Short mmCIF file of C-alpha atoms in Angstrom, two decimals:
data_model
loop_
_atom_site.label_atom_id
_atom_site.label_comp_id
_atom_site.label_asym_id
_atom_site.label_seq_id
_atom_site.Cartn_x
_atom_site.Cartn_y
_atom_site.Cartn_z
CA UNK A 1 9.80 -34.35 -5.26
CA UNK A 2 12.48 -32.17 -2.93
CA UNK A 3 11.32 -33.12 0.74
CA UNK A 4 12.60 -29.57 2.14
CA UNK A 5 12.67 -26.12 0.74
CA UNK A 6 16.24 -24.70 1.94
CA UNK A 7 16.19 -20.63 3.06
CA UNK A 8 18.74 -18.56 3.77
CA UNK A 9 18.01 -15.28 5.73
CA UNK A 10 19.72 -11.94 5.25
CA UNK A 11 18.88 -9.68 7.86
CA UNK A 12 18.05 -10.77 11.44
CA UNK A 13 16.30 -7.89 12.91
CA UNK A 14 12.80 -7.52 13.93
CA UNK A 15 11.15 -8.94 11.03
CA UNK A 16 13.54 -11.65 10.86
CA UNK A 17 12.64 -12.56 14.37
CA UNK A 18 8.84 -12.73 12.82
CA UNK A 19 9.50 -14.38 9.95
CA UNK A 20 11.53 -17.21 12.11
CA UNK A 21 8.98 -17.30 14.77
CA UNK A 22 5.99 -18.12 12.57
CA UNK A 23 7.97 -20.72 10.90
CA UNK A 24 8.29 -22.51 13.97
CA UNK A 25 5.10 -21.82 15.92
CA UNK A 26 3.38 -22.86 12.61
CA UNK A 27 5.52 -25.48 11.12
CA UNK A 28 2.98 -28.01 11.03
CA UNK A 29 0.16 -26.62 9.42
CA UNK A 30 2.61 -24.88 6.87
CA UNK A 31 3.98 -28.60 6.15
CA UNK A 32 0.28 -29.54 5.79
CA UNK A 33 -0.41 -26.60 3.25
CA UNK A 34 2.47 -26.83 1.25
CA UNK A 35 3.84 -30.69 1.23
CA UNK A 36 6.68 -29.99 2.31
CA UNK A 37 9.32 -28.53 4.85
CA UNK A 38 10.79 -25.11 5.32
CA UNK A 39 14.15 -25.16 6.88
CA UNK A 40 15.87 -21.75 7.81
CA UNK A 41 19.49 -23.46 7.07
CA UNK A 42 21.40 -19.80 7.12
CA UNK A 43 21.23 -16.40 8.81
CA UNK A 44 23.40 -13.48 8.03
CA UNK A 45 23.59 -10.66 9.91
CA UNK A 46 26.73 -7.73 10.52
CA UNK A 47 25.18 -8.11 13.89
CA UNK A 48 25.17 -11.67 15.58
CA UNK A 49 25.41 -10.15 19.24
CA UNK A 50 22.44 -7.94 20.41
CA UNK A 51 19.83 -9.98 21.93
CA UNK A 52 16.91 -11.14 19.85
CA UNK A 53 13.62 -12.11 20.93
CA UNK A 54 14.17 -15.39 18.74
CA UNK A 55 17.21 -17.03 18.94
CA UNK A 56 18.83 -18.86 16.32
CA UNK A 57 21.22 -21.96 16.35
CA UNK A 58 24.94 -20.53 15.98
CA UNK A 59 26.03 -22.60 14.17
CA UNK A 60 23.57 -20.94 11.60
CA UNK A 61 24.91 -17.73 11.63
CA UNK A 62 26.87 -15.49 9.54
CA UNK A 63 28.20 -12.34 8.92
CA UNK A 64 28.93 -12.56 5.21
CA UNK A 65 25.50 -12.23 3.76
CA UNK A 66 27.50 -13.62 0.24
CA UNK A 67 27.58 -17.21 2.34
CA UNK A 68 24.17 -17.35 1.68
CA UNK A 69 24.52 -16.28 -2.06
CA UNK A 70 27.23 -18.85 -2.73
CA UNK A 71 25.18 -21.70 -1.23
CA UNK A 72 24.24 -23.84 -4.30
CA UNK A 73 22.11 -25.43 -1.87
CA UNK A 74 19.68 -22.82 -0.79
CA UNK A 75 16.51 -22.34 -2.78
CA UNK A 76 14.89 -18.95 -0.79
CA UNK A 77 16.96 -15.88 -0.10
CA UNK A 78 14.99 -13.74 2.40
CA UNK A 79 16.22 -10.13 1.61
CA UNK A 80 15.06 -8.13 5.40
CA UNK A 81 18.20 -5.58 5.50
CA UNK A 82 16.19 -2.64 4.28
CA UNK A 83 17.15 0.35 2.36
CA UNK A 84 18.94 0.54 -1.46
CA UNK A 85 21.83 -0.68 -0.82
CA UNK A 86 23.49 -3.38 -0.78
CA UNK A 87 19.85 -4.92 -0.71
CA UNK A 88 19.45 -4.57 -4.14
CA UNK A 89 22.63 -6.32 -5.22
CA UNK A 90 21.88 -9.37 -3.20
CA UNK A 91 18.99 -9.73 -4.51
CA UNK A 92 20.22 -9.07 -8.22
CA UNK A 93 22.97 -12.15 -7.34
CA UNK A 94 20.49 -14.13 -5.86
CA UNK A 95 18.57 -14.19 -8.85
CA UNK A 96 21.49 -14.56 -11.02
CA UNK A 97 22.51 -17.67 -8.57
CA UNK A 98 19.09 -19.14 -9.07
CA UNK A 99 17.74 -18.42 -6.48
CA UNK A 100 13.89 -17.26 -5.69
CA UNK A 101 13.90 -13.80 -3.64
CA UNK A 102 11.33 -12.59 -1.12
CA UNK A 103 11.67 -9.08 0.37
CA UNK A 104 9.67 -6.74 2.95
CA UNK A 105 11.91 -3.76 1.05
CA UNK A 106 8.94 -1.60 0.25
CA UNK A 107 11.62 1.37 -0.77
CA UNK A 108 14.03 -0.48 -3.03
CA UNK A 109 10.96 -1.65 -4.88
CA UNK A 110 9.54 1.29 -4.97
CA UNK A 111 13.20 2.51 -6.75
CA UNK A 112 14.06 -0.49 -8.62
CA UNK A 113 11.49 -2.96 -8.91
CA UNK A 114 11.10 -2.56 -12.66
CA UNK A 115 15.23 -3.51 -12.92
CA UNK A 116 14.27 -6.60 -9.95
CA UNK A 117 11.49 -8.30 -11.77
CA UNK A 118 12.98 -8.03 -15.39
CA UNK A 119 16.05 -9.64 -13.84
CA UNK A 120 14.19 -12.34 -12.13
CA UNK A 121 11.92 -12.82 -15.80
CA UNK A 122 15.43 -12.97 -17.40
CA UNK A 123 16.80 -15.68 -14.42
CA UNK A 124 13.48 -17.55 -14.40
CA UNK A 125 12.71 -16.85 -10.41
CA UNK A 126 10.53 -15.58 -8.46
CA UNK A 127 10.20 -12.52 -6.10
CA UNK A 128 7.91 -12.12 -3.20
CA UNK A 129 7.10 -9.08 -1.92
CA UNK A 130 4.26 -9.00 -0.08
CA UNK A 131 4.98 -8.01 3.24
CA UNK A 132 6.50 -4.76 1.29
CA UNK A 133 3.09 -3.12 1.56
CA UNK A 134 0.47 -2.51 4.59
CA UNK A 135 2.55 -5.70 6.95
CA UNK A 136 -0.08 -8.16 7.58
CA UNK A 137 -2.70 -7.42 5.38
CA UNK A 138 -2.83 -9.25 2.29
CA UNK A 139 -3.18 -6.24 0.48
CA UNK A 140 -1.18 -7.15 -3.18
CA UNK A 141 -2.29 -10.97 -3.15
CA UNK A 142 -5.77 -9.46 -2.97
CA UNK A 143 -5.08 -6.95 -6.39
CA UNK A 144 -3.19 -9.28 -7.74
CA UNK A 145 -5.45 -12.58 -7.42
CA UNK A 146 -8.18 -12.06 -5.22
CA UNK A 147 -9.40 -8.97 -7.54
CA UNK A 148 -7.83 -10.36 -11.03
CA UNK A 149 -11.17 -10.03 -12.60
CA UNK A 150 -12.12 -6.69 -11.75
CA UNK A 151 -10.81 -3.42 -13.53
CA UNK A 152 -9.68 -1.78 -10.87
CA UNK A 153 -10.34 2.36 -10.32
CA UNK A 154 -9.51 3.55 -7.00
CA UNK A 155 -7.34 2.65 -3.86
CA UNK A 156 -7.18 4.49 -0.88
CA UNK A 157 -6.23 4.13 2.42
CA UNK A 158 -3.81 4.28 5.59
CA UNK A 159 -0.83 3.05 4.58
CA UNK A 160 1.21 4.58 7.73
CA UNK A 161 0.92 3.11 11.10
CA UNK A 162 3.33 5.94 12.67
CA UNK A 163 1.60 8.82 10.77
CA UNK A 164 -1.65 7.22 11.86
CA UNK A 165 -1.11 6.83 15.60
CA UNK A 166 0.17 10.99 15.45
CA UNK A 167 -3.22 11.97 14.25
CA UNK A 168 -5.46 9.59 16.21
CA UNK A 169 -3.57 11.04 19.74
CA UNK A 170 -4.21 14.73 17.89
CA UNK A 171 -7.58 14.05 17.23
CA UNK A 172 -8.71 12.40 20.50
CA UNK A 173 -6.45 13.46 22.97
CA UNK A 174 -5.29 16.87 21.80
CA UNK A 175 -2.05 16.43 22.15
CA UNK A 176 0.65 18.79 19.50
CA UNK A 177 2.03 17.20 16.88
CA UNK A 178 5.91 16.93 18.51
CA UNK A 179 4.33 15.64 21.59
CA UNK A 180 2.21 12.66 19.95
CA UNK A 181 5.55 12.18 17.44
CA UNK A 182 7.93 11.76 20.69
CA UNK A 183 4.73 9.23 22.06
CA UNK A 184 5.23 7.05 19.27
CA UNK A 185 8.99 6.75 19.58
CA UNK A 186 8.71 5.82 23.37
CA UNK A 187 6.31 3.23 22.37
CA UNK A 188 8.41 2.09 19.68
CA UNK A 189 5.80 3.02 16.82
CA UNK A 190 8.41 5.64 15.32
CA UNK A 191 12.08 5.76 14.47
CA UNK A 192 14.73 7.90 16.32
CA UNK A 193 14.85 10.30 12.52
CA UNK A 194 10.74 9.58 11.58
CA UNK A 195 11.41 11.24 8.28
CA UNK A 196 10.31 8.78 6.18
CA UNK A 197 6.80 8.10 8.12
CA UNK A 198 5.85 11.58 8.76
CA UNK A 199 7.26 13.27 5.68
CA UNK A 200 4.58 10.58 3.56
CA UNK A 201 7.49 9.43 1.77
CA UNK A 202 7.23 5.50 3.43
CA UNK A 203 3.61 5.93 2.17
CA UNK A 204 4.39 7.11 -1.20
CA UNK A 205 6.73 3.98 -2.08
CA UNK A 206 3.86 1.68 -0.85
CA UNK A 207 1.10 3.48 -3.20
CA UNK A 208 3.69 3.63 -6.11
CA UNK A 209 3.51 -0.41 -5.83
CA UNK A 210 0.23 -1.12 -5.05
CA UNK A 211 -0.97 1.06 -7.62
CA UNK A 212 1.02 -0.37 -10.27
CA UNK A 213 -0.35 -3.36 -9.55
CA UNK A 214 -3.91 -1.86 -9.45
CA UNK A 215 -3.56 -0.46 -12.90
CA UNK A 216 -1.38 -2.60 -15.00
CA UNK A 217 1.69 -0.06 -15.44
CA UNK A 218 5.33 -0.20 -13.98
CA UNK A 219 6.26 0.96 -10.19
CA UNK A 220 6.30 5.11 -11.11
CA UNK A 221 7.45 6.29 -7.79
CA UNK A 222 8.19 9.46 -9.15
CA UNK A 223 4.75 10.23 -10.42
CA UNK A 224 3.59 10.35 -6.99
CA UNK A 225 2.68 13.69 -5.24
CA UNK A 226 3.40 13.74 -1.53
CA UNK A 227 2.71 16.08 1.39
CA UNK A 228 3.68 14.60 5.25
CA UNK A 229 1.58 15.57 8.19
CA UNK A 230 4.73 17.18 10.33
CA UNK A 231 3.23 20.69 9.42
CA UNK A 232 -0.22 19.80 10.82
CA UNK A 233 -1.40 22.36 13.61
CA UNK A 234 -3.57 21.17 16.18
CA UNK A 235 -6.06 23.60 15.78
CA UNK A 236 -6.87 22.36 12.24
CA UNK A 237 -7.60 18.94 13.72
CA UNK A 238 -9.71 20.34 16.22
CA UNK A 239 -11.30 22.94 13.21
CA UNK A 240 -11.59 19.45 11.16
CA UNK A 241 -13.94 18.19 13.98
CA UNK A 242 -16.49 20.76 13.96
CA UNK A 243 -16.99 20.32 10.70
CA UNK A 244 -17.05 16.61 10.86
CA UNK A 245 -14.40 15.47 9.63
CA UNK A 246 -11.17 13.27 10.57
CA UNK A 247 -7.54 14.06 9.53
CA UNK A 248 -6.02 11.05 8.34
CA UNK A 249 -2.55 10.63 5.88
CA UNK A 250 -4.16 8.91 2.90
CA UNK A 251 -2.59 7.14 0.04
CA UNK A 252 -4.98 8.31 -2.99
CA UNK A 253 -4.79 6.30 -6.73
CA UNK A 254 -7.66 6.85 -8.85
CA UNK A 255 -7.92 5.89 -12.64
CA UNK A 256 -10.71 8.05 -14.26
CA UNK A 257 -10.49 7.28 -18.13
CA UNK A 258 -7.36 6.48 -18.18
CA UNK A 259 -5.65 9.07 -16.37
CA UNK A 260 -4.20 8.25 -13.09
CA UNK A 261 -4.35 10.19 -10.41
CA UNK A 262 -0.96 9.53 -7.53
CA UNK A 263 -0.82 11.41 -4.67
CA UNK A 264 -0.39 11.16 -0.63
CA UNK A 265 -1.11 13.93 1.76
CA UNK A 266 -3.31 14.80 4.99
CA UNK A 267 -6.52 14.64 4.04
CA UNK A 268 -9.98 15.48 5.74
CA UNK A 269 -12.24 12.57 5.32
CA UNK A 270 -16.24 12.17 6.93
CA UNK A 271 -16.35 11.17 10.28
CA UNK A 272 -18.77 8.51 9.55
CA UNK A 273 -16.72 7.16 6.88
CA UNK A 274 -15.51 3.68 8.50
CA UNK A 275 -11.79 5.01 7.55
CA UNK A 276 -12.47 7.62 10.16
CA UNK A 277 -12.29 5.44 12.94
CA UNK A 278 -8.80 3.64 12.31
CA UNK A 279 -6.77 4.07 15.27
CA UNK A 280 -3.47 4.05 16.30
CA UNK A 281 -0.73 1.87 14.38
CA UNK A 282 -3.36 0.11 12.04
CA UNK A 283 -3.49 0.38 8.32
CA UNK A 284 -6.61 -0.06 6.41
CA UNK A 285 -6.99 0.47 2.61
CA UNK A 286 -10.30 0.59 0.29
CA UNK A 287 -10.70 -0.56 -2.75
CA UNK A 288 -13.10 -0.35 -6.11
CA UNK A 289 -13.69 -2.39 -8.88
CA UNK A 290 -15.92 -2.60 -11.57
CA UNK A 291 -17.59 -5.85 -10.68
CA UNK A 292 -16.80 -6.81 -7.41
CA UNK A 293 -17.56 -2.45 -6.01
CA UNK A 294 -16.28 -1.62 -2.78
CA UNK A 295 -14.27 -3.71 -0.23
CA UNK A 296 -11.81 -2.37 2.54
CA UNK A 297 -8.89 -4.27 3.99
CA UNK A 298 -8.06 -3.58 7.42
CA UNK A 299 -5.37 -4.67 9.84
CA UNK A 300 -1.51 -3.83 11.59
CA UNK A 301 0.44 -2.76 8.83
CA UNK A 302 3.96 -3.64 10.97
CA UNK A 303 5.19 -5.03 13.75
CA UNK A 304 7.26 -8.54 14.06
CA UNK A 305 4.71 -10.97 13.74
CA UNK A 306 2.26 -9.12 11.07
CA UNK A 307 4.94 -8.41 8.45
CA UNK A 308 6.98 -12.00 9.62
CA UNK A 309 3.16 -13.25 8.54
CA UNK A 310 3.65 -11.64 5.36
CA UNK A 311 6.96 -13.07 4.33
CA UNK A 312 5.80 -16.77 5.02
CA UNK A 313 2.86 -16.14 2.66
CA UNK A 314 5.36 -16.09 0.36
CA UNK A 315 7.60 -18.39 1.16
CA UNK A 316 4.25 -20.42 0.39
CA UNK A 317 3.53 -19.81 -2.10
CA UNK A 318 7.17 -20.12 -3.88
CA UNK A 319 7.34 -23.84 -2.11
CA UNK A 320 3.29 -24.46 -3.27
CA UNK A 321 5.21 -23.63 -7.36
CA UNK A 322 8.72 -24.94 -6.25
CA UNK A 323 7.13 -28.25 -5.98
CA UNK A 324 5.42 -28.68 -8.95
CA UNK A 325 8.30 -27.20 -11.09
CA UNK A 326 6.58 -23.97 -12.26
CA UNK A 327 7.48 -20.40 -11.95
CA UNK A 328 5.84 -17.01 -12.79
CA UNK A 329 2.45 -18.76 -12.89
CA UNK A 330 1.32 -15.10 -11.64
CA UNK A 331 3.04 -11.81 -12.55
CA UNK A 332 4.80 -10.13 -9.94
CA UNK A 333 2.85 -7.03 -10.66
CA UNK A 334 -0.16 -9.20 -11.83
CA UNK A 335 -0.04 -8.06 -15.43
CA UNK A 336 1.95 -10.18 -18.11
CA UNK A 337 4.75 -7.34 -19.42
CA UNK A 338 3.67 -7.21 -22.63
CA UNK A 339 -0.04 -6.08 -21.66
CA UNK A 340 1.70 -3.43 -19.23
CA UNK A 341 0.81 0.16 -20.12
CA UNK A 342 2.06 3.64 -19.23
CA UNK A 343 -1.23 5.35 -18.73
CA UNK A 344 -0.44 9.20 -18.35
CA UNK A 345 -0.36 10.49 -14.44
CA UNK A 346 -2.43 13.68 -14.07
CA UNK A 347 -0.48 16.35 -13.13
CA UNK A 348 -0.90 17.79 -9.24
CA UNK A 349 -2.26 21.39 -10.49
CA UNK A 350 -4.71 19.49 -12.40
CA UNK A 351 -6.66 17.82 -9.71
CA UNK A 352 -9.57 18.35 -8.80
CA UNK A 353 -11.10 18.11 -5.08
CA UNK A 354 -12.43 19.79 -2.41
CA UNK A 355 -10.48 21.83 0.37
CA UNK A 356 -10.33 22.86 3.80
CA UNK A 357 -8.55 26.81 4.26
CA UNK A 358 -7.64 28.45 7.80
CA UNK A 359 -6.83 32.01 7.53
CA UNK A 360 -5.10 34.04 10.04
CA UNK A 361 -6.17 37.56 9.20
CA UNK A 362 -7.00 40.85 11.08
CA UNK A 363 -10.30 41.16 13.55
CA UNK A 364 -11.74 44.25 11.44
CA UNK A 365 -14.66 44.67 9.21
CA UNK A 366 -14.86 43.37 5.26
CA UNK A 367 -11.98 41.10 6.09
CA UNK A 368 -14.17 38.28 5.25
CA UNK A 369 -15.37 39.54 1.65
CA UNK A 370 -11.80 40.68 0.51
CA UNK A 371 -10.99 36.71 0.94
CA UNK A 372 -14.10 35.67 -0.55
CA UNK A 373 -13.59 38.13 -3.62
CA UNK A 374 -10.23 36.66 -4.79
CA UNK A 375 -11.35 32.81 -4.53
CA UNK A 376 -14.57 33.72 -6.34
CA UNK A 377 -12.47 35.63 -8.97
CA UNK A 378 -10.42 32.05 -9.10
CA UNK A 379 -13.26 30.07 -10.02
CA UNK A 380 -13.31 28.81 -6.13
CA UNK A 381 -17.16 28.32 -4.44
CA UNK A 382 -17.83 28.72 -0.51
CA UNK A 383 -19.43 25.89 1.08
CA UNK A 384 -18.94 26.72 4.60
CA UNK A 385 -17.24 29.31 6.96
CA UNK A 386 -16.31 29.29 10.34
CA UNK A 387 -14.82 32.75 12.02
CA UNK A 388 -13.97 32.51 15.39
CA UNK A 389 -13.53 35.85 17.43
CA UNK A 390 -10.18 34.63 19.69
CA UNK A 391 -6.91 35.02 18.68
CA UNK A 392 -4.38 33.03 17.78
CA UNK A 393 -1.09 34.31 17.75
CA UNK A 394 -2.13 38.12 17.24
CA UNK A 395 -4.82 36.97 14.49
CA UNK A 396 -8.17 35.84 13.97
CA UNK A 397 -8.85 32.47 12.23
CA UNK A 398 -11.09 32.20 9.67
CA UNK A 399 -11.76 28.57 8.05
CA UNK A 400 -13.49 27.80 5.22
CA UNK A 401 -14.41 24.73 3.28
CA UNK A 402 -15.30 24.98 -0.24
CA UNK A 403 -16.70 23.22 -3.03
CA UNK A 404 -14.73 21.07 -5.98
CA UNK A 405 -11.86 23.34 -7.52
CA UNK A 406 -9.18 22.82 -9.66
CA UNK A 407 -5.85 22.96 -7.64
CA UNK A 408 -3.92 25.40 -9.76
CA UNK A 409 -6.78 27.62 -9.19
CA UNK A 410 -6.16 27.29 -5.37
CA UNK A 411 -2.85 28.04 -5.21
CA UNK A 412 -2.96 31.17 -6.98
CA UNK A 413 -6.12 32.36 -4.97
CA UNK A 414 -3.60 31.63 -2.10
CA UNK A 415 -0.81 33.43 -2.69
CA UNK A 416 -2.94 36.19 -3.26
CA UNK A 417 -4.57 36.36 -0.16
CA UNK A 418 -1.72 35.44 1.74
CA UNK A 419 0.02 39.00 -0.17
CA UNK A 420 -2.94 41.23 1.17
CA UNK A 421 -2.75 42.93 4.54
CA UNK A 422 -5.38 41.91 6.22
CA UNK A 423 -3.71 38.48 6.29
CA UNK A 424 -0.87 37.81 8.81
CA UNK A 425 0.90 34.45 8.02
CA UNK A 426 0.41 31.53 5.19
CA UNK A 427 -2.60 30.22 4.76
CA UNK A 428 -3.21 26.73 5.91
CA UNK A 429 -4.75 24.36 3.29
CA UNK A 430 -6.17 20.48 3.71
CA UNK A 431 -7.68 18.72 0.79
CA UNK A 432 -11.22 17.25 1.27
CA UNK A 433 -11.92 13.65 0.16
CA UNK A 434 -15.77 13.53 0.18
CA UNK A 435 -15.67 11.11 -2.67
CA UNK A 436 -14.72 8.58 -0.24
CA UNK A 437 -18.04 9.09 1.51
CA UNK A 438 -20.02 7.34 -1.14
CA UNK A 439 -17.86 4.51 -1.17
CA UNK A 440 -17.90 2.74 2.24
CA UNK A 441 -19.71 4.32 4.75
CA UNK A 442 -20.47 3.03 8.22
CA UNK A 443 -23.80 1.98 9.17
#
């Protein structure tokens, strides 16, 4: 039996530092768990000069991430470089070296994954990837183990710490969207360029893997419908509130006879709905199945020490197989290949849900019926109207909420109304998830 599992580090940045400090702050009850050692034996980084808040032993350190990939020694690579490329190709020569892989890379799985766990089936390794999706919570062991019995129907959630700490500042202290956006990068929830978080598209790459993994099909990121919240106007969070609801960026997957539904977008969701009241930077994600119902997951989705958490689960379990000589005892995706089925994605304009419109139109009589007439003539139902008598950049809003419609049947009701003139400006529309009301709702 090997007395020490040997790792080798590519990418010393802030979940490096994580990953490094929970080895050592933990190091005995890891030993304890898994039998054995885990030694950090080789750290590569372009950068080996910026200050760290974990230091490493220089004599450890490396510039040439392919010192790591040539080590015959090393049993781990630790892929935390980010982005396509040249991530993917160390991992692809780590795997072809022999080496077992475990990655935070939530994009390049999202991209490649398929090619990255064929190869490692082909090289008989391993690749962990759970702090890929929602940091700290152990949100894929959980589908992928934890849940292996159920037949799984819908995940949604808060994938986004970012997008979620712009909407909770919105929502309870009012502030505009670029002022809670420039908040977040002081306080170092947001990037410098915070395309990826605000534009949904971070989001997207994490539902396109958990929900694989949910319904037994490959990583489909381009199946995935996505909307960001950088358009979102602060008086539809406040218009959102008097109708009682809460904005929130939500990851949707739903599997209704065998059609999937993929999509991420602002959404309005109950205010007593216990996904209503995540705050700030945390992530929380529900989940359905057939035997086990509803349970929710809830926790940071980044930051050092969360995701760090995340990559030594892994690193776990790899040593927990390492030692006992066995490898893909479960599926990286949770379903053996040849059981793996393309189940057809329902298209956007086929979805069905409820909505949330804000009008800007003219303060004159009938105004309200001439709206009303073309969604009726589209097949779309009132539920509720609010008409407020300021206005708002030379126009009077008027928000409505209706009842289940088919989304194809909104959009052409919209650019309908938004061609009359009594309307001045686009239309604003939200999507409504009342479904999630039924599903875990706070007491």
């Amino acid at each position: 039996m090997m007395d020490s599992i040997r790792i080798g580090l590519i990418g010393w940045g802030t979940v490096g530092c994580g990953m490094l400090q929970t080895l050592r702050e933990n190091a005995k009850e890891i030993q304890a768990r898994v039998g054995v050692r885990m030694d950090v034996v080789r750290v590569a980084d372009l950068d080996l000069d910026s200050p760290r808040p974990v230091s490493v032993d220089p004599h450890l350190l490396t510039r040439s991430a392919q010192d790591i990939l040539d080590d015959p020694s090393i049993h781990i690579v630790v892929e935390l470089i980010g982005g396509l490329e040249p991530a993917r190709s160390f991992i692809m020569k780590a795997l072809e070296k022999g080496k077992h892989v475990v990655t935070a890379n939530k994009a390049l799985l999202a991209h490649h994954g398929n090619e990255i766990f064929a190869q490692a089936a082909k090289c008989g390794r391993s690749v962990g990837f759970e702090a890929s999706v929602a940091g700290g919570i152990p949100l894929l062991k959980a589908i992928r183990e934890g849940l292996s019995a159920n037949r799984l129907d819908t995940l949604f959630g808060i994938l986004n710490g970012t997008a979620n700490y712009i909407l909770t500042r919105m929502t309870e202290d009012g502030l505009p969207f670029a002022q809670a956006l420039a908040e977040a990068q002081r306080h170092g929830y947001a990037e410098a360029d915070p395309s990826l978080d605000v534009d949904g598209i971070d989001t997207a790459h994490k539902l396109a893997i958990a929900s694989a993994m949910s319904f037994g099909t490959s990583i489909r990121l381009d199946k995935v419908y996505v909307e960001g919240i950088r358009d979102i106007d602060l008086l539809d969070v406040q218009f959102a509130s008097e109708f009682g609801y809460r904005l929130k960026l939500l990851a949707i997957a739903r599997n209704t006879n065998g059609l999937v539904e993929l999509r991420v977008h602002p959404t309005l969701i109950p205010e007593r709905h216990v996904l209503a009241s995540v705050r700030g930077a945390y992530n929380a994600v529900h989940i359905h199945g057939n035997a086990v119902g509803n349970i929710m997951l809830y926790g940071l989705g980044a930051g050092m020490l969360p995701t760090g958490s995340a990559v030594v689960a892994d690193l776990v379990d790899l040593a927990r197989d390492m030692t006992l000589g066995i490898v893909h005892r479960v599926p990286p995706l949770g379903f053996l290949p040849e059981y793996s089925s393309e189940m057809p994605v329902k298209p956007m304009d086929d979805v069905v849900t409820r909505y949330y419109f804000r009008f800007s139109a003219v303060d004159r009589p009938g105004v309200l019926s001439k709206i009303s007439g073309v969604l009726g003539a589209n097949q779309i139902s009132i539920a509720a109207v609010i008409q407020k008598g300021r206005e708002v950049e030379g126009a009077v809003p008027i928000v409505m909420l209706t009842h289940e419609a088919v989304e194809k049947d909104v959009r052409r009701s919209l650019e309908a109304i938004d061609r009359l003139d009594i309307v001045r400006g686009p239309t604003k529309l939200l999507r409504i998830e009342d479904r999630t009301d039924n599903a875990v709702a706070s007491a």
